[in-house]
Amino acid sequence: MVDLQNAPWAFNQMQGTKIVDASHDQDTTDLHKCVVYISDFFDLQISNLCIVVVGALGGHEIGNINVLYRFSTIRIILLNDDCLIQLLPRSHHHEIHVKPSILGPHCGLVPVGMPSTNRTTTGGLQWDLNNTKMEFGGLISTSNIAKGQIVTVHSDTDLIWTISIRKT
């Protein structure tokens, strides 16, 4: 029998933290449920809100990357102690500001779900892409290097951007 009085969340609840039990929904991930919960408080379609998910890459990477795609109009960053991942929607020209004392230099761009058909172009990388086709089973840019403080990306498909975090 589980002692719910002494469960790890019981202390937080006694301190006034609202506990939401969404365990009845087994069709979505915990991160998905969190984004839906946050969207109840903010109009995320027009807000400049950025959701940063710390510890998001410790075993649930694929499910969390799926959430990036399901909520592609919301800026969500997945973060752990050695890298950062975010979705770069195809509808934008992206200018990524890299602070070299914190991020990089190792980085990558990966099309998930559909190929980039000769339309991915970058600037500021060691091996820039110029109207390059990328797809699983073919070329993906997982071992690139950010050369400076600005990386530009334009593509005809959504891309996953990943960059290393420097250890201090």
PDB file of C-alpha atoms in Angstrom:
ATOM      1  CA  MET A   1       0.000   0.000   0.000  1.00  0.00           C
ATOM      2  CA  VAL A   2       1.289   3.479  -0.899  1.00  0.00           C
ATOM      3  CA  ASP A   3       1.329   6.093   1.857  1.00  0.00           C
ATOM      4  CA  LEU A   4      -0.002   9.150   0.019  1.00  0.00           C
ATOM      5  CA  GLN A   5       0.447  11.366   3.086  1.00  0.00           C
ATOM      6  CA  ASN A   6       4.231  11.009   2.753  1.00  0.00           C
ATOM      7  CA  ALA A   7       4.465  10.958  -1.055  1.00  0.00           C
ATOM      8  CA  PRO A   8       7.112  13.279  -2.544  1.00  0.00           C
ATOM      9  CA  TRP A   9       4.476  15.708  -3.856  1.00  0.00           C
ATOM     10  CA  ALA A  10       2.627  15.917  -0.521  1.00  0.00           C
ATOM     11  CA  PHE A  11       5.119  18.455   0.901  1.00  0.00           C
ATOM     12  CA  ASN A  12       4.733  20.729  -2.136  1.00  0.00           C
ATOM     13  CA  GLN A  13       0.958  20.498  -1.929  1.00  0.00           C
ATOM     14  CA  MET A  14       1.038  21.463   1.760  1.00  0.00           C
ATOM     15  CA  GLN A  15       3.081  24.534   0.767  1.00  0.00           C
ATOM     16  CA  GLY A  16       0.358  25.705  -1.618  1.00  0.00           C
ATOM     17  CA  THR A  17       1.578  24.229  -4.904  1.00  0.00           C
ATOM     18  CA  LYS A  18      -1.281  23.094  -7.098  1.00  0.00           C
ATOM     19  CA  ILE A  19      -0.953  19.417  -7.993  1.00  0.00           C
ATOM     20  CA  VAL A  20      -2.611  18.375 -11.258  1.00  0.00           C
ATOM     21  CA  ASP A  21      -3.255  14.673 -11.728  1.00  0.00           C
ATOM     22  CA  ALA A  22      -3.518  14.022 -15.458  1.00  0.00           C
ATOM     23  CA  SER A  23      -2.499  10.369 -15.215  1.00  0.00           C
ATOM     24  CA  HIS A  24      -5.862   9.295 -16.681  1.00  0.00           C
ATOM     25  CA  ASP A  25      -4.603  10.583 -20.067  1.00  0.00           C
ATOM     26  CA  GLN A  26      -2.129   8.014 -21.357  1.00  0.00           C
ATOM     27  CA  ASP A  27      -2.270   9.237 -24.971  1.00  0.00           C
ATOM     28  CA  THR A  28      -0.045  12.278 -24.412  1.00  0.00           C
ATOM     29  CA  THR A  29       3.307  12.819 -22.722  1.00  0.00           C
ATOM     30  CA  ASP A  30       3.813  14.735 -19.495  1.00  0.00           C
ATOM     31  CA  LEU A  31       5.419  17.562 -21.479  1.00  0.00           C
ATOM     32  CA  HIS A  32       2.389  17.725 -23.786  1.00  0.00           C
ATOM     33  CA  LYS A  33       0.128  18.001 -20.727  1.00  0.00           C
ATOM     34  CA  CYS A  34       2.329  20.782 -19.313  1.00  0.00           C
ATOM     35  CA  VAL A  35       2.200  22.825 -22.531  1.00  0.00           C
ATOM     36  CA  VAL A  36      -1.595  22.481 -22.637  1.00  0.00           C
ATOM     37  CA  TYR A  37      -1.774  23.563 -18.972  1.00  0.00           C
ATOM     38  CA  ILE A  38       0.448  26.603 -19.620  1.00  0.00           C
ATOM     39  CA  SER A  39      -1.646  27.553 -22.651  1.00  0.00           C
ATOM     40  CA  ASP A  40      -4.647  27.946 -20.333  1.00  0.00           C
ATOM     41  CA  PHE A  41      -2.881  31.001 -18.816  1.00  0.00           C
ATOM     42  CA  PHE A  42      -1.292  32.575 -21.907  1.00  0.00           C
ATOM     43  CA  ASP A  43      -2.335  33.066 -25.495  1.00  0.00           C
ATOM     44  CA  LEU A  44       0.715  31.168 -26.734  1.00  0.00           C
ATOM     45  CA  GLN A  45      -0.116  31.818 -30.389  1.00  0.00           C
ATOM     46  CA  ILE A  46       0.619  35.544 -30.017  1.00  0.00           C
ATOM     47  CA  SER A  47       2.759  35.607 -26.895  1.00  0.00           C
ATOM     48  CA  ASN A  48       6.532  35.977 -26.871  1.00  0.00           C
ATOM     49  CA  LEU A  49       6.602  33.347 -24.152  1.00  0.00           C
ATOM     50  CA  CYS A  50       9.356  30.771 -24.440  1.00  0.00           C
ATOM     51  CA  ILE A  51       8.982  27.484 -22.588  1.00  0.00           C
ATOM     52  CA  VAL A  52      12.326  26.082 -21.407  1.00  0.00           C
ATOM     53  CA  VAL A  53      12.189  22.438 -20.373  1.00  0.00           C
ATOM     54  CA  VAL A  54      15.151  21.560 -18.141  1.00  0.00           C
ATOM     55  CA  GLY A  55      16.150  17.898 -17.995  1.00  0.00           C
ATOM     56  CA  ALA A  56      14.129  17.140 -21.128  1.00  0.00           C
ATOM     57  CA  LEU A  57      16.689  14.852 -22.741  1.00  0.00           C
ATOM     58  CA  GLY A  58      17.128  12.117 -20.193  1.00  0.00           C
ATOM     59  CA  GLY A  59      15.220   9.239 -21.746  1.00  0.00           C
ATOM     60  CA  HIS A  60      12.147  10.842 -23.296  1.00  0.00           C
ATOM     61  CA  GLU A  61      13.830  12.630 -26.195  1.00  0.00           C
ATOM     62  CA  ILE A  62      11.622  11.327 -29.003  1.00  0.00           C
ATOM     63  CA  GLY A  63       8.384  12.067 -27.147  1.00  0.00           C
ATOM     64  CA  ASN A  64       9.622  15.552 -26.261  1.00  0.00           C
ATOM     65  CA  ILE A  65      10.746  16.260 -29.832  1.00  0.00           C
ATOM     66  CA  ASN A  66       7.278  15.184 -30.940  1.00  0.00           C
ATOM     67  CA  VAL A  67       5.854  17.873 -28.624  1.00  0.00           C
ATOM     68  CA  LEU A  68       7.999  20.460 -30.442  1.00  0.00           C
ATOM     69  CA  TYR A  69       6.245  19.480 -33.662  1.00  0.00           C
ATOM     70  CA  ARG A  70       2.751  19.278 -32.150  1.00  0.00           C
ATOM     71  CA  PHE A  71       3.128  22.804 -30.746  1.00  0.00           C
ATOM     72  CA  SER A  72       5.238  24.233 -33.574  1.00  0.00           C
ATOM     73  CA  THR A  73       3.870  27.763 -33.161  1.00  0.00           C
ATOM     74  CA  ILE A  74       5.160  27.925 -29.576  1.00  0.00           C
ATOM     75  CA  ARG A  75       8.860  28.417 -28.854  1.00  0.00           C
ATOM     76  CA  ILE A  76       9.891  25.455 -26.712  1.00  0.00           C
ATOM     77  CA  ILE A  77      13.520  24.727 -25.839  1.00  0.00           C
ATOM     78  CA  LEU A  78      14.601  21.304 -24.588  1.00  0.00           C
ATOM     79  CA  LEU A  79      17.646  21.555 -22.362  1.00  0.00           C
ATOM     80  CA  ASN A  80      19.938  19.247 -20.472  1.00  0.00           C
ATOM     81  CA  ASP A  81      23.438  19.632 -19.081  1.00  0.00           C
ATOM     82  CA  ASP A  82      25.234  19.269 -22.426  1.00  0.00           C
ATOM     83  CA  CYS A  83      22.892  20.395 -25.234  1.00  0.00           C
ATOM     84  CA  LEU A  84      19.922  22.474 -26.291  1.00  0.00           C
ATOM     85  CA  ILE A  85      17.302  21.439 -28.848  1.00  0.00           C
ATOM     86  CA  GLN A  86      14.570  23.505 -30.462  1.00  0.00           C
ATOM     87  CA  LEU A  87      12.339  23.416 -33.530  1.00  0.00           C
ATOM     88  CA  LEU A  88      13.027  25.844 -36.360  1.00  0.00           C
ATOM     89  CA  PRO A  89       9.694  26.168 -38.218  1.00  0.00           C
ATOM     90  CA  ARG A  90       9.903  26.331 -42.002  1.00  0.00           C
ATOM     91  CA  SER A  91       7.768  29.481 -42.031  1.00  0.00           C
ATOM     92  CA  HIS A  92      10.610  31.665 -40.724  1.00  0.00           C
ATOM     93  CA  HIS A  93      14.097  32.815 -41.654  1.00  0.00           C
ATOM     94  CA  HIS A  94      16.045  32.083 -38.468  1.00  0.00           C
ATOM     95  CA  GLU A  95      18.872  34.140 -37.004  1.00  0.00           C
ATOM     96  CA  ILE A  96      20.332  32.238 -34.063  1.00  0.00           C
ATOM     97  CA  HIS A  97      22.550  34.200 -31.685  1.00  0.00           C
ATOM     98  CA  VAL A  98      25.288  31.997 -30.267  1.00  0.00           C
ATOM     99  CA  LYS A  99      27.161  33.167 -27.178  1.00  0.00           C
ATOM    100  CA  PRO A 100      30.445  31.232 -27.591  1.00  0.00           C
ATOM    101  CA  SER A 101      31.229  31.297 -23.861  1.00  0.00           C
ATOM    102  CA  ILE A 102      28.023  29.300 -23.240  1.00  0.00           C
ATOM    103  CA  LEU A 103      26.981  27.533 -26.445  1.00  0.00           C
ATOM    104  CA  GLY A 104      28.727  25.541 -29.151  1.00  0.00           C
ATOM    105  CA  PRO A 105      30.649  25.084 -31.132  1.00  0.00           C
ATOM    106  CA  HIS A 106      29.140  21.682 -32.056  1.00  0.00           C
ATOM    107  CA  CYS A 107      25.700  21.938 -33.628  1.00  0.00           C
ATOM    108  CA  GLY A 108      23.339  20.237 -36.033  1.00  0.00           C
ATOM    109  CA  LEU A 109      20.210  20.552 -38.143  1.00  0.00           C
ATOM    110  CA  VAL A 110      17.930  17.560 -38.616  1.00  0.00           C
ATOM    111  CA  PRO A 111      14.735  17.277 -40.655  1.00  0.00           C
ATOM    112  CA  VAL A 112      12.273  15.057 -38.786  1.00  0.00           C
ATOM    113  CA  GLY A 113       9.159  13.758 -40.479  1.00  0.00           C
ATOM    114  CA  MET A 114       9.774  15.001 -43.976  1.00  0.00           C
ATOM    115  CA  PRO A 115      12.820  15.770 -46.120  1.00  0.00           C
ATOM    116  CA  SER A 116      14.178  19.172 -46.964  1.00  0.00           C
ATOM    117  CA  THR A 117      14.003  19.089 -50.751  1.00  0.00           C
ATOM    118  CA  ASN A 118      17.004  21.099 -51.936  1.00  0.00           C
ATOM    119  CA  ARG A 119      15.996  24.125 -49.914  1.00  0.00           C
ATOM    120  CA  THR A 120      18.081  24.311 -46.729  1.00  0.00           C
ATOM    121  CA  THR A 121      20.555  27.181 -46.655  1.00  0.00           C
ATOM    122  CA  THR A 122      22.690  28.250 -43.694  1.00  0.00           C
ATOM    123  CA  GLY A 123      25.247  30.884 -42.813  1.00  0.00           C
ATOM    124  CA  GLY A 124      27.774  31.002 -39.981  1.00  0.00           C
ATOM    125  CA  LEU A 125      28.561  27.280 -39.901  1.00  0.00           C
ATOM    126  CA  GLN A 126      31.860  25.554 -40.621  1.00  0.00           C
ATOM    127  CA  TRP A 127      30.093  23.565 -43.345  1.00  0.00           C
ATOM    128  CA  ASP A 128      27.301  25.811 -44.604  1.00  0.00           C
ATOM    129  CA  LEU A 129      24.458  24.321 -46.576  1.00  0.00           C
ATOM    130  CA  ASN A 130      23.460  25.903 -49.896  1.00  0.00           C
ATOM    131  CA  ASN A 131      20.006  24.823 -51.108  1.00  0.00           C
ATOM    132  CA  THR A 132      20.854  21.384 -49.757  1.00  0.00           C
ATOM    133  CA  LYS A 133      18.524  18.384 -49.620  1.00  0.00           C
ATOM    134  CA  MET A 134      18.458  16.709 -46.192  1.00  0.00           C
ATOM    135  CA  GLU A 135      16.540  13.624 -45.100  1.00  0.00           C
ATOM    136  CA  PHE A 136      16.801  10.565 -42.884  1.00  0.00           C
ATOM    137  CA  GLY A 137      18.579   7.870 -44.833  1.00  0.00           C
ATOM    138  CA  GLY A 138      20.556  10.583 -46.640  1.00  0.00           C
ATOM    139  CA  LEU A 139      22.408  13.720 -45.599  1.00  0.00           C
ATOM    140  CA  ILE A 140      21.656  15.248 -42.194  1.00  0.00           C
ATOM    141  CA  SER A 141      23.821  17.929 -40.629  1.00  0.00           C
ATOM    142  CA  THR A 142      24.519  16.512 -37.177  1.00  0.00           C
ATOM    143  CA  SER A 143      28.240  17.258 -36.875  1.00  0.00           C
ATOM    144  CA  ASN A 144      28.626  20.894 -37.786  1.00  0.00           C
ATOM    145  CA  ILE A 145      30.361  23.771 -35.988  1.00  0.00           C
ATOM    146  CA  ALA A 146      29.094  27.291 -35.295  1.00  0.00           C
ATOM    147  CA  LYS A 147      31.898  29.609 -36.450  1.00  0.00           C
ATOM    148  CA  GLY A 148      30.722  32.892 -34.987  1.00  0.00           C
ATOM    149  CA  GLN A 149      28.005  34.492 -32.937  1.00  0.00           C
ATOM    150  CA  ILE A 150      25.247  34.359 -35.562  1.00  0.00           C
ATOM    151  CA  VAL A 151      23.938  31.346 -37.461  1.00  0.00           C
ATOM    152  CA  THR A 152      21.255  31.809 -40.103  1.00  0.00           C
ATOM    153  CA  VAL A 153      18.938  29.040 -41.271  1.00  0.00           C
ATOM    154  CA  HIS A 154      16.259  28.956 -43.946  1.00  0.00           C
ATOM    155  CA  SER A 155      14.551  25.756 -45.033  1.00  0.00           C
ATOM    156  CA  ASP A 156      11.467  24.442 -46.804  1.00  0.00           C
ATOM    157  CA  THR A 157      10.790  22.061 -43.911  1.00  0.00           C
ATOM    158  CA  ASP A 158      10.787  22.204 -40.136  1.00  0.00           C
ATOM    159  CA  LEU A 159      14.218  21.424 -38.700  1.00  0.00           C
ATOM    160  CA  ILE A 160      15.487  20.417 -35.296  1.00  0.00           C
ATOM    161  CA  TRP A 161      18.371  22.684 -34.203  1.00  0.00           C
ATOM    162  CA  THR A 162      20.764  21.249 -31.651  1.00  0.00           C
ATOM    163  CA  ILE A 163      23.831  22.901 -30.139  1.00  0.00           C
ATOM    164  CA  SER A 164      26.217  21.843 -27.415  1.00  0.00           C
ATOM    165  CA  ILE A 165      26.446  23.651 -24.076  1.00  0.00           C
ATOM    166  CA  ARG A 166      29.954  24.385 -22.869  1.00  0.00           C
ATOM    167  CA  LYS A 167      31.061  22.954 -19.555  1.00  0.00           C
ATOM    168  CA  THR A 168      32.596  25.515 -17.212  1.00  0.00           C
TER     169      THR A 168
END
